[in-house]
XYZ file of C-alpha atoms in Angstrom:
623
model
C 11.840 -1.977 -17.671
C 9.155 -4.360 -16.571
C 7.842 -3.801 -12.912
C 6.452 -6.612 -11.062
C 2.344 -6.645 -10.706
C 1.923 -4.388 -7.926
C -0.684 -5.898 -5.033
C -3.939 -4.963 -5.001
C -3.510 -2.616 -7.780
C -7.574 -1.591 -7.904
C -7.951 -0.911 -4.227
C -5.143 0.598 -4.411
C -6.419 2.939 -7.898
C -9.984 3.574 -6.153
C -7.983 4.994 -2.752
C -6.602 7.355 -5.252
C -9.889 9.180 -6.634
C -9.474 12.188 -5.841
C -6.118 12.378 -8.073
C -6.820 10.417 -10.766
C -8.620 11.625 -13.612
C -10.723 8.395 -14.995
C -12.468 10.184 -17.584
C -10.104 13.238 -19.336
C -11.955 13.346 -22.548
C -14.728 15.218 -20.575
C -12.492 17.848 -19.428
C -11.199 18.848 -22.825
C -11.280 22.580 -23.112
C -12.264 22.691 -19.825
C -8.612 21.344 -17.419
C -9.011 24.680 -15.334
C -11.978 23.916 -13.813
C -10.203 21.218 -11.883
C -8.258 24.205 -10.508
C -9.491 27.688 -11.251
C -6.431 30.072 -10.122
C -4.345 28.498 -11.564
C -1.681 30.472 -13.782
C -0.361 27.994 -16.438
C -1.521 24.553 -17.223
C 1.790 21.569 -18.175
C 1.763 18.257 -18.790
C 4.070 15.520 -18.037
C 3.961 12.653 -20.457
C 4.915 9.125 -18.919
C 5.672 10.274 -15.082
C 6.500 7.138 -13.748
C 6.742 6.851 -9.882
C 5.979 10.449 -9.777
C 9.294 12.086 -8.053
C 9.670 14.642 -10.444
C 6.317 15.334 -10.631
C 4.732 15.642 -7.019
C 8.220 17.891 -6.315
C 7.305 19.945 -9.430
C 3.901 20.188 -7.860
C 5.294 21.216 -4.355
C 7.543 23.602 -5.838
C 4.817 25.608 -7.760
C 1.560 25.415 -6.200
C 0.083 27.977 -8.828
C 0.820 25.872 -11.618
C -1.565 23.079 -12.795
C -0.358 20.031 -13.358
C -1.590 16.676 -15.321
C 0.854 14.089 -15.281
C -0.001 11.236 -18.553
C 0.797 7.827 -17.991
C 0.317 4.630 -19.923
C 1.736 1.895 -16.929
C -1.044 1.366 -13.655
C 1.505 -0.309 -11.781
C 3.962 3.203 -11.707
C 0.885 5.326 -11.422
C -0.547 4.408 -8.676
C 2.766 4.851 -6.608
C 2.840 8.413 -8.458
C -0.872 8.966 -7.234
C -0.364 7.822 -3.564
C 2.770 9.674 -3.393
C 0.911 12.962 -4.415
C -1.999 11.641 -2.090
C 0.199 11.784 1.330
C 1.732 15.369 0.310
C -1.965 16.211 0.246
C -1.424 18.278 -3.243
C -4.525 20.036 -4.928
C -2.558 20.924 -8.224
C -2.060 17.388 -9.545
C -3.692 15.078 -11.325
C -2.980 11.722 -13.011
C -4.568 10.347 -15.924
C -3.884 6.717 -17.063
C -3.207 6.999 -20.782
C -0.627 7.940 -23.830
C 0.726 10.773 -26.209
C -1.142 8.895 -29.314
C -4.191 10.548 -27.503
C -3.275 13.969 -26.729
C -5.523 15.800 -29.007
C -8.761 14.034 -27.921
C -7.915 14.952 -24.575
C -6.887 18.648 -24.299
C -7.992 21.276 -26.396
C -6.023 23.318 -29.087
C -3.928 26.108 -27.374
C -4.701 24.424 -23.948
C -1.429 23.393 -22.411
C 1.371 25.819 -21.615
C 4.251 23.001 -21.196
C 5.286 19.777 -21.954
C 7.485 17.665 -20.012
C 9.413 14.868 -21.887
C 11.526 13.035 -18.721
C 13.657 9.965 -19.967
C 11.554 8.403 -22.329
C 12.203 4.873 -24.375
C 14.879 5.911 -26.669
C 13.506 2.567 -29.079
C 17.511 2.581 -30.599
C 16.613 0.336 -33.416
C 16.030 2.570 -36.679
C 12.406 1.135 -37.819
C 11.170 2.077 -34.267
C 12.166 6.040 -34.342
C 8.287 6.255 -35.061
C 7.541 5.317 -31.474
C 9.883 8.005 -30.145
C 8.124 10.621 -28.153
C 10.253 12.987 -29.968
C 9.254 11.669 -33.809
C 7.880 14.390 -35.581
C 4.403 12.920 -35.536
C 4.126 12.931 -32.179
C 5.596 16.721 -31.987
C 2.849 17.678 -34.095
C 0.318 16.382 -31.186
C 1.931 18.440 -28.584
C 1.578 21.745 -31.346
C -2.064 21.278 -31.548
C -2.257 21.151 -27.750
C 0.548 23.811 -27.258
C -0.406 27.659 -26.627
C 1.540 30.000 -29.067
C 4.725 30.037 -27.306
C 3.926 26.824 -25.261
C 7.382 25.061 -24.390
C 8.752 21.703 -24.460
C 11.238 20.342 -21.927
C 13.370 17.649 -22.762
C 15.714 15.969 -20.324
C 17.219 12.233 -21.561
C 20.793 9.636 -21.097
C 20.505 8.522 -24.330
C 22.723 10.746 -26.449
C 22.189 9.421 -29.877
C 18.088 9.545 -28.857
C 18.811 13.210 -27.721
C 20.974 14.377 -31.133
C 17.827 12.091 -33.143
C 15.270 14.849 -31.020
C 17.159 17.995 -31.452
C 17.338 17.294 -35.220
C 13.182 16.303 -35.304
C 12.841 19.798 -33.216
C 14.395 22.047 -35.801
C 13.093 19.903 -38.859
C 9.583 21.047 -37.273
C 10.566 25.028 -36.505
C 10.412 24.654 -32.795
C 12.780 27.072 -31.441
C 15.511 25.429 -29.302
C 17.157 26.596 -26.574
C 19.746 26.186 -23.497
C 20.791 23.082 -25.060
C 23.202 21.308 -22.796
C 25.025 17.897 -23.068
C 25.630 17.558 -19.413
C 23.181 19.659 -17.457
C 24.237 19.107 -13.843
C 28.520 19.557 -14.463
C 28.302 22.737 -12.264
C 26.031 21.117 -9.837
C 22.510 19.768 -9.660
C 20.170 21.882 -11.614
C 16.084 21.305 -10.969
C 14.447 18.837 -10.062
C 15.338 15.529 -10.718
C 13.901 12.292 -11.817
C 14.203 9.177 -9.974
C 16.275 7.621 -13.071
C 18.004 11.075 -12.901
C 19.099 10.646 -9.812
C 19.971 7.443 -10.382
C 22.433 8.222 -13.550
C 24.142 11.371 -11.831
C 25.058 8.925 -9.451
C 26.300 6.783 -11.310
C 28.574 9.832 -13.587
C 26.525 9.507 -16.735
C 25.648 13.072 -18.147
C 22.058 13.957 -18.555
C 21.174 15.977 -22.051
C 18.500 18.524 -21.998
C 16.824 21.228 -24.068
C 13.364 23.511 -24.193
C 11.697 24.217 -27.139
C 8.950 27.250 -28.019
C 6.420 26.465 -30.742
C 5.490 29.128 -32.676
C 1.858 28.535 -34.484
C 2.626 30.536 -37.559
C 6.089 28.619 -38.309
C 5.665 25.384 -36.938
C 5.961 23.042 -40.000
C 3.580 19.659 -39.551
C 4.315 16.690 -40.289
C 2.321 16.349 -43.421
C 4.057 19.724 -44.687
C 7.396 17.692 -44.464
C 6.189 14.525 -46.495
C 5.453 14.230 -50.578
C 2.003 13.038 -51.094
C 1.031 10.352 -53.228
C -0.087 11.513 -56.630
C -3.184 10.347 -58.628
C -2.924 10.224 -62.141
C -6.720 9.437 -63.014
C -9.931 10.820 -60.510
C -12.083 9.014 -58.326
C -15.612 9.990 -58.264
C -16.297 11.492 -55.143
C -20.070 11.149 -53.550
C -20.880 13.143 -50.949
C -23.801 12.297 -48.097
C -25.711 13.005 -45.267
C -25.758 13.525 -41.434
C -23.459 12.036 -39.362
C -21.793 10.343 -42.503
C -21.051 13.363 -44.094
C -19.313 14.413 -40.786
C -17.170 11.222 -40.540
C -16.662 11.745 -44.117
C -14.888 15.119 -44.132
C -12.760 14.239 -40.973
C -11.678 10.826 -42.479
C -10.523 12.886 -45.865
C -9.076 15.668 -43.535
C -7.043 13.331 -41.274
C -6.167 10.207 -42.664
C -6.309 10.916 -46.341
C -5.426 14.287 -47.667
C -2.087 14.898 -45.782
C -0.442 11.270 -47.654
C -2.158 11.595 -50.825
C -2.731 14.287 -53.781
C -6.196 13.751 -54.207
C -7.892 14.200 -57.548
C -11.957 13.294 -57.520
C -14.710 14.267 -59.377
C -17.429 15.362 -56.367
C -20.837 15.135 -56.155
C -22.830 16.290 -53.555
C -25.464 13.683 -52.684
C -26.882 14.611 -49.470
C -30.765 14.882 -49.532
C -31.368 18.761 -49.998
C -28.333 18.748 -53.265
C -30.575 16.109 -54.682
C -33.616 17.988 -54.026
C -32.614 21.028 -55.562
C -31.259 19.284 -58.509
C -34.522 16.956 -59.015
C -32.218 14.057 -58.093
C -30.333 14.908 -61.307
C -27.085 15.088 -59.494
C -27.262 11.107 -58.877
C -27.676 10.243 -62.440
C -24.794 12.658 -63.300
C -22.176 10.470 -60.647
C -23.299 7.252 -62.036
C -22.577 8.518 -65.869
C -19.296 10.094 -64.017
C -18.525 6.190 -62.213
C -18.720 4.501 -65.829
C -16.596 7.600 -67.058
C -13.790 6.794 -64.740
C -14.247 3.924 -63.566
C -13.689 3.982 -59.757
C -16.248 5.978 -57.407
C -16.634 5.783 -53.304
C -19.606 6.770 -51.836
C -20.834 8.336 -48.420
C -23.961 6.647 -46.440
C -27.146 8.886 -48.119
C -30.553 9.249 -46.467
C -33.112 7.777 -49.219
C -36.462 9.772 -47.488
C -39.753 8.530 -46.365
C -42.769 10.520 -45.147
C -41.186 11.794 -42.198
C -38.062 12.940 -43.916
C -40.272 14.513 -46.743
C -41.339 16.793 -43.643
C -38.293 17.313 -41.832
C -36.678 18.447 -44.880
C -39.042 20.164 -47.136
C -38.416 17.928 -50.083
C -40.603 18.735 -53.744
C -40.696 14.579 -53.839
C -39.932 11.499 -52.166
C -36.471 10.493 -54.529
C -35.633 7.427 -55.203
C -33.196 5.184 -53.309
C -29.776 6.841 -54.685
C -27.996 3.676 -54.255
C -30.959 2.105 -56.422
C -30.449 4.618 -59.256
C -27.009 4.121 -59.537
C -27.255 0.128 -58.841
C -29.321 0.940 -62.034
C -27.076 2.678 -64.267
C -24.398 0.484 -63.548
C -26.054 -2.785 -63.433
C -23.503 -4.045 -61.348
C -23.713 -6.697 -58.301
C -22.861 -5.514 -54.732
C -20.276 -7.548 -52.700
C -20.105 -7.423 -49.192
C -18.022 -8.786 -46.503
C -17.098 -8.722 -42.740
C -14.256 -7.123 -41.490
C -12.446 -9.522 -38.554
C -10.683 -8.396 -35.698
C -8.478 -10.513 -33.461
C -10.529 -9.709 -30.250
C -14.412 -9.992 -31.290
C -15.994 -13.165 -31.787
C -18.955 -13.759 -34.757
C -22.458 -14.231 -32.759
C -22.414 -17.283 -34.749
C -19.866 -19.486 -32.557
C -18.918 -21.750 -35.456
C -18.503 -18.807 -38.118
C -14.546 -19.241 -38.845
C -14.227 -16.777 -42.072
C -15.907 -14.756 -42.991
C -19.547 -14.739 -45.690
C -19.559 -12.877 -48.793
C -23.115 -11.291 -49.757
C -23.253 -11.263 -53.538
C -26.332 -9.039 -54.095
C -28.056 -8.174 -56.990
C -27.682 -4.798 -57.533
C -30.492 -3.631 -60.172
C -34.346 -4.049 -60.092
C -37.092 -5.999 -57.914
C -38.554 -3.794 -54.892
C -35.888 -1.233 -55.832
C -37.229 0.053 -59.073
C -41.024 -0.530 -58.245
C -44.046 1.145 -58.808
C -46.695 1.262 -55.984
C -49.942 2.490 -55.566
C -52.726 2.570 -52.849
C -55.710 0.914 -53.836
C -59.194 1.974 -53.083
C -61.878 -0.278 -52.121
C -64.135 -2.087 -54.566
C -61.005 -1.242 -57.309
C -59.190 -4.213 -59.449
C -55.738 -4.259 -59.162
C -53.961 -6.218 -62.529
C -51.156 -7.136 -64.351
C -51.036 -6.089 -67.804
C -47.910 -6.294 -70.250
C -48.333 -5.460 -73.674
C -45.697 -6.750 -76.019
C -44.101 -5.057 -79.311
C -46.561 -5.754 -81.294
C -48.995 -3.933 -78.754
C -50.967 -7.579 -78.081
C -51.785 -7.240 -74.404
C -51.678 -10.311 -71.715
C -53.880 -9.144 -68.278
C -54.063 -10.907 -65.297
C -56.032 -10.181 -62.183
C -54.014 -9.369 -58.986
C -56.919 -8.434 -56.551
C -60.099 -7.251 -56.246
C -60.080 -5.355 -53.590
C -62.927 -5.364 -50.986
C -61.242 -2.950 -48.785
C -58.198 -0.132 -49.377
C -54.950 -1.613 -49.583
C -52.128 -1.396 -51.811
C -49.988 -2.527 -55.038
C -46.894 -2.933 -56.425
C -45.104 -3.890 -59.656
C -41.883 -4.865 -59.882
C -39.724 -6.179 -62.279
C -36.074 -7.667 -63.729
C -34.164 -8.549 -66.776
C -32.342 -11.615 -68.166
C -29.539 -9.181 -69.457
C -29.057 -8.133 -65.474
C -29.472 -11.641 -63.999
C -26.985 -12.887 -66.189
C -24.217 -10.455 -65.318
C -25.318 -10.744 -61.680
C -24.279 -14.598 -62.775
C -20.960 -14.080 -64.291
C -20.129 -11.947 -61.780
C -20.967 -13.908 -58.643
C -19.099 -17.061 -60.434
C -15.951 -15.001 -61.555
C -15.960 -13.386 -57.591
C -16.004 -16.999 -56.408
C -12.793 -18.307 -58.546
C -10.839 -15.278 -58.238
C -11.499 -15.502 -53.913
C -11.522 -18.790 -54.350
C -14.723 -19.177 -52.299
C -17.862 -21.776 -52.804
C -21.271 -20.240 -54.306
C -24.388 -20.198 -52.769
C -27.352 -19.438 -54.948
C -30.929 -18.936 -53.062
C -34.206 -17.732 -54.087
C -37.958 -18.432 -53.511
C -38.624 -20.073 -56.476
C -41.113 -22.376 -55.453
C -43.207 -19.555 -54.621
C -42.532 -16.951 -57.281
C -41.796 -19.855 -59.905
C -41.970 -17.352 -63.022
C -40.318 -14.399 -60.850
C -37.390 -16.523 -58.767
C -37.235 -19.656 -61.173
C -36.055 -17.249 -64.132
C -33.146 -16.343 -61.337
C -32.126 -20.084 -60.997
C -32.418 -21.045 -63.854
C -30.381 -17.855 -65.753
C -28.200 -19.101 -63.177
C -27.747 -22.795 -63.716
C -27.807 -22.208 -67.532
C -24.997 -20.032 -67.087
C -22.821 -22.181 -64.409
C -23.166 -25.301 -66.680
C -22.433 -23.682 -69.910
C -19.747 -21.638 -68.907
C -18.278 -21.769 -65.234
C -18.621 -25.460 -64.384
C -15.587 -27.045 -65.601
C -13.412 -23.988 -64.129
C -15.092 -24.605 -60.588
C -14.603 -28.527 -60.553
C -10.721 -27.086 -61.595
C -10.312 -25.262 -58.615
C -12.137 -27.236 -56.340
C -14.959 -25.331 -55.768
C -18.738 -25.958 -55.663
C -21.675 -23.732 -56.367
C -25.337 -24.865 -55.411
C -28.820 -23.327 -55.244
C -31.752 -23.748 -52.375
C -34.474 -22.364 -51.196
C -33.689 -19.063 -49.082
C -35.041 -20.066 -45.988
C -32.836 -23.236 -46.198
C -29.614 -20.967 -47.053
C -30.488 -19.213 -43.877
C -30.377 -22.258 -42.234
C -27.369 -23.503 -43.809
C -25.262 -20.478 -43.483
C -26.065 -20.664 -39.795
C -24.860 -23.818 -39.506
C -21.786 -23.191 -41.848
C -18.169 -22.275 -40.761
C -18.036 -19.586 -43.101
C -15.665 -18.746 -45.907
C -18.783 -18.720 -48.706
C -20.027 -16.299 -51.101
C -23.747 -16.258 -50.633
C -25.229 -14.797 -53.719
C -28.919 -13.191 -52.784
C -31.483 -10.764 -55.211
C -31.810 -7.338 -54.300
C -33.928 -7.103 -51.373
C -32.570 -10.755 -49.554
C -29.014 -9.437 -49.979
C -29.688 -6.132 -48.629
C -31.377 -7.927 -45.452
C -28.685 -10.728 -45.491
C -26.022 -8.574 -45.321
C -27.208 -6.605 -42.445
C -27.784 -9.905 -40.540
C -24.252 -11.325 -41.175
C -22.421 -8.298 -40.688
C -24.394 -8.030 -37.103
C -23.157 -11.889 -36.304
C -19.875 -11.165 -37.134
C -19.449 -7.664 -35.027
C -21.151 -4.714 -36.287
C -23.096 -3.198 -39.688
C -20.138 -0.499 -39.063
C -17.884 -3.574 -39.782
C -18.674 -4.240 -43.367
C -17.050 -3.609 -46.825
C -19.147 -2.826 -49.713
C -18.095 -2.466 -53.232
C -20.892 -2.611 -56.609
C -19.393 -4.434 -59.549
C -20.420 -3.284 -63.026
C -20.601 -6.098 -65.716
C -17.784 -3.943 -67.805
C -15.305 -3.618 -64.400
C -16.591 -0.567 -63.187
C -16.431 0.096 -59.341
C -18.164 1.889 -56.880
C -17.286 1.734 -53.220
C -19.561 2.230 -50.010
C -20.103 1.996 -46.290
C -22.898 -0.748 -45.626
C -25.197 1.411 -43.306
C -27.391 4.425 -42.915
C -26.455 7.974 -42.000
C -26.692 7.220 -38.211
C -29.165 9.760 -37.677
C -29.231 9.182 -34.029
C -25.488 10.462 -33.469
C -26.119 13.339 -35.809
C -28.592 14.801 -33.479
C -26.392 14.890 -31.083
C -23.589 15.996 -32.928
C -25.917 18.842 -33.546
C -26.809 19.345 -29.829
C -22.477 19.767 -29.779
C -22.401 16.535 -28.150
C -18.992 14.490 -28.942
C -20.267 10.803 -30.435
C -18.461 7.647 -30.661
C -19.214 6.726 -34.492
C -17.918 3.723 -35.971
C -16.008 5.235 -39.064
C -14.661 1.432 -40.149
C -17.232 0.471 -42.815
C -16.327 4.386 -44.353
C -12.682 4.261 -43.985
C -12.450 1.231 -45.712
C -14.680 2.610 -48.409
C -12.109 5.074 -49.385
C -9.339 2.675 -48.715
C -10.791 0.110 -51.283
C -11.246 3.024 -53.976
C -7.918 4.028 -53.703
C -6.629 0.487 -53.999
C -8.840 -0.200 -57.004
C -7.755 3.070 -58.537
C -4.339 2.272 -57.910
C -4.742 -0.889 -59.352
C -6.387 0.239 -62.877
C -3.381 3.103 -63.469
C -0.680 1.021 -62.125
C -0.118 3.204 -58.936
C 1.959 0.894 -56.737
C 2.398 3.676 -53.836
C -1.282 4.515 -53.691
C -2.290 0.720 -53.338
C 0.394 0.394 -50.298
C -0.649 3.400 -48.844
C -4.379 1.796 -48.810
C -3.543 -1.598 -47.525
C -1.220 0.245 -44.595
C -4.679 2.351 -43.756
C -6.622 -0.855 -43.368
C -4.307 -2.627 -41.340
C -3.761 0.771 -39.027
C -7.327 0.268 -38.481
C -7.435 -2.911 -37.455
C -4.157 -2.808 -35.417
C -6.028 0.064 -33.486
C -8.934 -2.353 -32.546
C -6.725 -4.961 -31.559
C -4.471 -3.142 -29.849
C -7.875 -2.012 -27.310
C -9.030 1.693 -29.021
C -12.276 1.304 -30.105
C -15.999 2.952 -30.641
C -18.258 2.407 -28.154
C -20.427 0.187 -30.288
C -17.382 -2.404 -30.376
C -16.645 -2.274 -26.464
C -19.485 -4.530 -25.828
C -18.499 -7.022 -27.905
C -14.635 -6.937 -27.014
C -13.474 -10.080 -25.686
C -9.618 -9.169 -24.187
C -8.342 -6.387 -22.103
C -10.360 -3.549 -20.878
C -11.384 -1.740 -24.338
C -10.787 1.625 -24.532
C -13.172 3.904 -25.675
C -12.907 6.637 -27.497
C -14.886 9.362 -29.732
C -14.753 8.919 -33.068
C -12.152 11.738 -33.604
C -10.346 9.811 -30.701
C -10.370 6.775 -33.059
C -9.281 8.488 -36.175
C -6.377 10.022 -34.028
C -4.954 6.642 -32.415
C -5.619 5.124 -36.454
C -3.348 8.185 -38.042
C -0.903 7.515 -35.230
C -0.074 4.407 -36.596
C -0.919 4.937 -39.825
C 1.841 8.149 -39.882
C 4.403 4.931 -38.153
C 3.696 2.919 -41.384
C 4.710 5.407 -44.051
């Protein structure tokens, strides 16, 4: 039913305060402080005008009650209604059942009260049912052992559909009745209950007890997906690696049978192993093809320190950029609801970066003063070709760096065969007229390669690749509308990708996947370990972590992996991941670092569990 905008709605809200719970995430684990003494805590999910529940409230004043629900305009009559019987014991919160579990604590509530909800009749909506097993399994995890559900509905078929979910789940069911006030009025009524007893129409209504040890979820009742062929699973650090295990625990692990080949990279596994373990998941990536990887920490002086480390390792996304001589790809991910930075950016801009030498493989030294720094290379035939760098009148420092034709040239192929198969211009940019030996090998591997090979089939499908200086790509891509590949070396696409990911949203926003020349694949979040929200994760503190750039990680493995064995069901079960993501974000949930830039309704915020919740929630509606 759709109620009419009530009048000065937020005056109205604020008068309320004192009922109305504006922040329940905070009091998870904690919903007794609100009220001590009191002897059992329920819940009423979607309490519309509040009759049944202020009476409920009157009725037992030792009983704590939190009444959920999703429409302002019924709350607030709920709320003042509760105001003007002056009751201590109830309290409103404006909000759903998809959230449950980041609001209340395991084992927290004693009862549930299901009054009259939307019976959605159409079959493809029995997912949004507050009696679909999904949601059953939120009120277990909330539930005490023995914790009770009370259902009261008009809607026969919806109430046969609910007894049937009950006993597919274990709940025991009890006093079922198929007319519960024939003998006479029997509790407390609803307003629409009093409304259809009026009117002769019988009202169906059962309780169920969940019992922890038999309660069957909902991932117990479904067949996973199998995997014929492993991924290669790479472990990271801080508050990655805790994103990482509640992504696989929640969103991946109870649809598919998951076979990988893990590798712990987080910094002290790598240190223990003399960064051995990173060349052993690249070999294991070329052995099978398809890897995803976790956000690492590659350490500095400070993090040599902190964690006791024998060196300071290598980048581990440079070693295996390395092994695999591949090209990393990255792109935005859009949401209807947040705008690019960049008012004219329409689609979104590929980063094609190099994925193998330059910076990333150097050697560097500090230089003394009075010392000669130079370049010496000494070919086959050991003749030797020097060449002064600096002499150095003061301490400073030095470094080599380097980069093969073999590498540019797959970087090439790649980049062009990316651009015909997403049918997407190239953009080629360098400093050549700087490092003319360094950069011009770059452009002109690059043209060499585009003329000879690529040309003809771009001019076919209407594309166009060009090359420019990289300060005038910057410029350009500013000025663009988007829907380009820009292809960058190492270090430019590593800063370039940062930048445009930024513009269009977040770094948390970004899918990265390294292409080998021979069609291997490894798949990444964009960004660091997010070492600020770790410590305060470790303080116990509850953060509100993008986990987009890592979901999508796994999801693009798993599509890739379902692509090279032919697995049709693992593919669908990726793409319905991704787009439970983004539904989430566009239907308001989001991570605090995406509120700011949300242009619609309110946003609401949530933890990152919170997220991963609403995002299984619709994910478990898709399957």
């Amino acid at each position: 039913m759709r109620m009419r905008k009530k009048p000065n709605l937020g005056p109205r809200m604020e008068a309320c305060d004192r009922v109305w719970v504006r922040d329940p995430a905070a009091l998870k684990g904690h919903w007794k402080a609100l009220m001590p003494a009191a002897k059992e805590i329920r819940l009423e999910i979607g309490c519309g005008k509040g009759k049944f529940t202020v009476e409920t409230a009157k009725a037992e004043p030792d009983v704590l009650l939190i009444a959920l629900e999703k429409v302002p305009d019924a709350m607030v009559m709920a709320m003042e209604y509760a105001m003007r019987e002056h009751l201590s014991n109830v309290f409103f919160i404006d909000a759903d059942a998809t959230v449950l579990p980041d609001l209340f604590a395991e084992g927290e509530v004693d009862l549930i009260y299901l009054n009259f909800c939307d019976p959605w009749p159409r079959n493809k909506t029995a997912k949004l049912r507050l009696t679909y097993r999904t949601f059953l399994d939120k009120y277990a995890t909330v539930l005490c052992d023995g914790g009770q559900i009370h259902f009261k509905t008009d809607n026969r078929p919806l109430f046969d559909f609910s007894l049937d979910e009950f006993r597919r789940c274990n709940l025991e069911v009890r006093n079922v009745t198929n007319d519960l006030h024939r003998d006479g009025i029997v509790g407390i009524m609803t307003g629409y209950e009093e409304r259809f007893h009026s009117l002769g129409t019988p009202i169906n209504r059962c309780e169920c007890i969940v019992h922890k040890d038999t309660y069957k979820r909902s991932e117990e009742r479904m067949e996973r997906i199998r995997m014929t062929t492993p991924l290669v699973e790479i472990d990271g650090d801080e508050m990655t690696r805790i994103l990482w295990k509640s992504i696989k625990e929640q969103l991946i692990l109870p649809f598919v049978d998951l076979k990988v080949d893990y590798y712990d990279l987080g910094l002290p596994k790598r240190d223990e192993t003399g960064d051995q373990i990173t060349h052993d998941c690249a070999e294991a990536i070329k052995k099978y093809g398809v890897g995803v990887k976790c956000a690492t920490i590659t350490p500095n002086a400070q993090r040599m320190t902190e964690y006791n480390l024998h060196e300071m390792w290598k980048s581990p996304n440079g070693t295996i950029r390395a092994a695999l001589d591949g090209t990393v790809f990255r792109a935005p991910i859009l949401v209807d609801g947040i705008s690019p930075a960049v008012r004219n950016w329409k689609a979104p801009i590929t980063i094609a970066r190099h994925a193998y030498g330059d910076v990333y493989r150097g050697t560097e030294v500090r230089a003394t003063a009075g010392g000669k720094a130079e370049l010496v290379f000494t070919d086959k035939d050991g003749n030797e070709s020097r060449q002064t760098i600096y002499d150095f009148e003061c301490d400073g420092v030095v470094t080599g760096q380097y980069n093969k034709d073999s590498s540019i040239a797959s970087f090439a192929r790649s980049c062009f065969q990316y651009a015909l198969d997403t049918k997407q211009d190239l953009w080629f940019s360098t400093k050549d007229t700087i490092a003319k030996k360094y950069d011009g090998t770059f452009k002109e591997i690059f043209q060499t390669i585009y003329d000879n090979e690529y040309k003809e089939k771009f001019k076919a499908a209407g594309l166009t690749y060009f090359y420019t200086l990289i300060d005038d790509a910057v410029a350009r891509v500013i000025r663009s509308e988007g829907g380009l590949i820009w292809a960058c070396k190492n270090y430019d696409g590593d800063v370039m990708s940062d930048m445009v990911s930024t513009a269009f949203g977040s770094l948390a926003m970004m899918t990265s996947v390294l292409v080998s020349p021979d069609g291997k694949y490894e798949y990444e979040a964009a960004h660091g370990t997010v070492t600020r929200h770790y410590y305060q994760y470790l303080e116990g503190k509850e953060t509100s972590t993008n986990p987009m750039a890592t979901i999508f990680a796994w999801t693009g493995a798993l599509s890739k992996r379902g692509e090279l064995d032919g697995n049709e069901a693992l593919q669908t079960f990726a793409a319905k991941l991704e787009k439970a993501c983004i539904d989430t974000i566009e239907g308001g949930t989001m991570t605090k670092d995406l509120a700011a830039l949300w242009e619609k309704d309110k946003a609401h915020v949530v933890t990152s569990d919170g997220f991963l919740a609403a995002v299984r929630t619709r994910l478990e509606r898709s399957l």
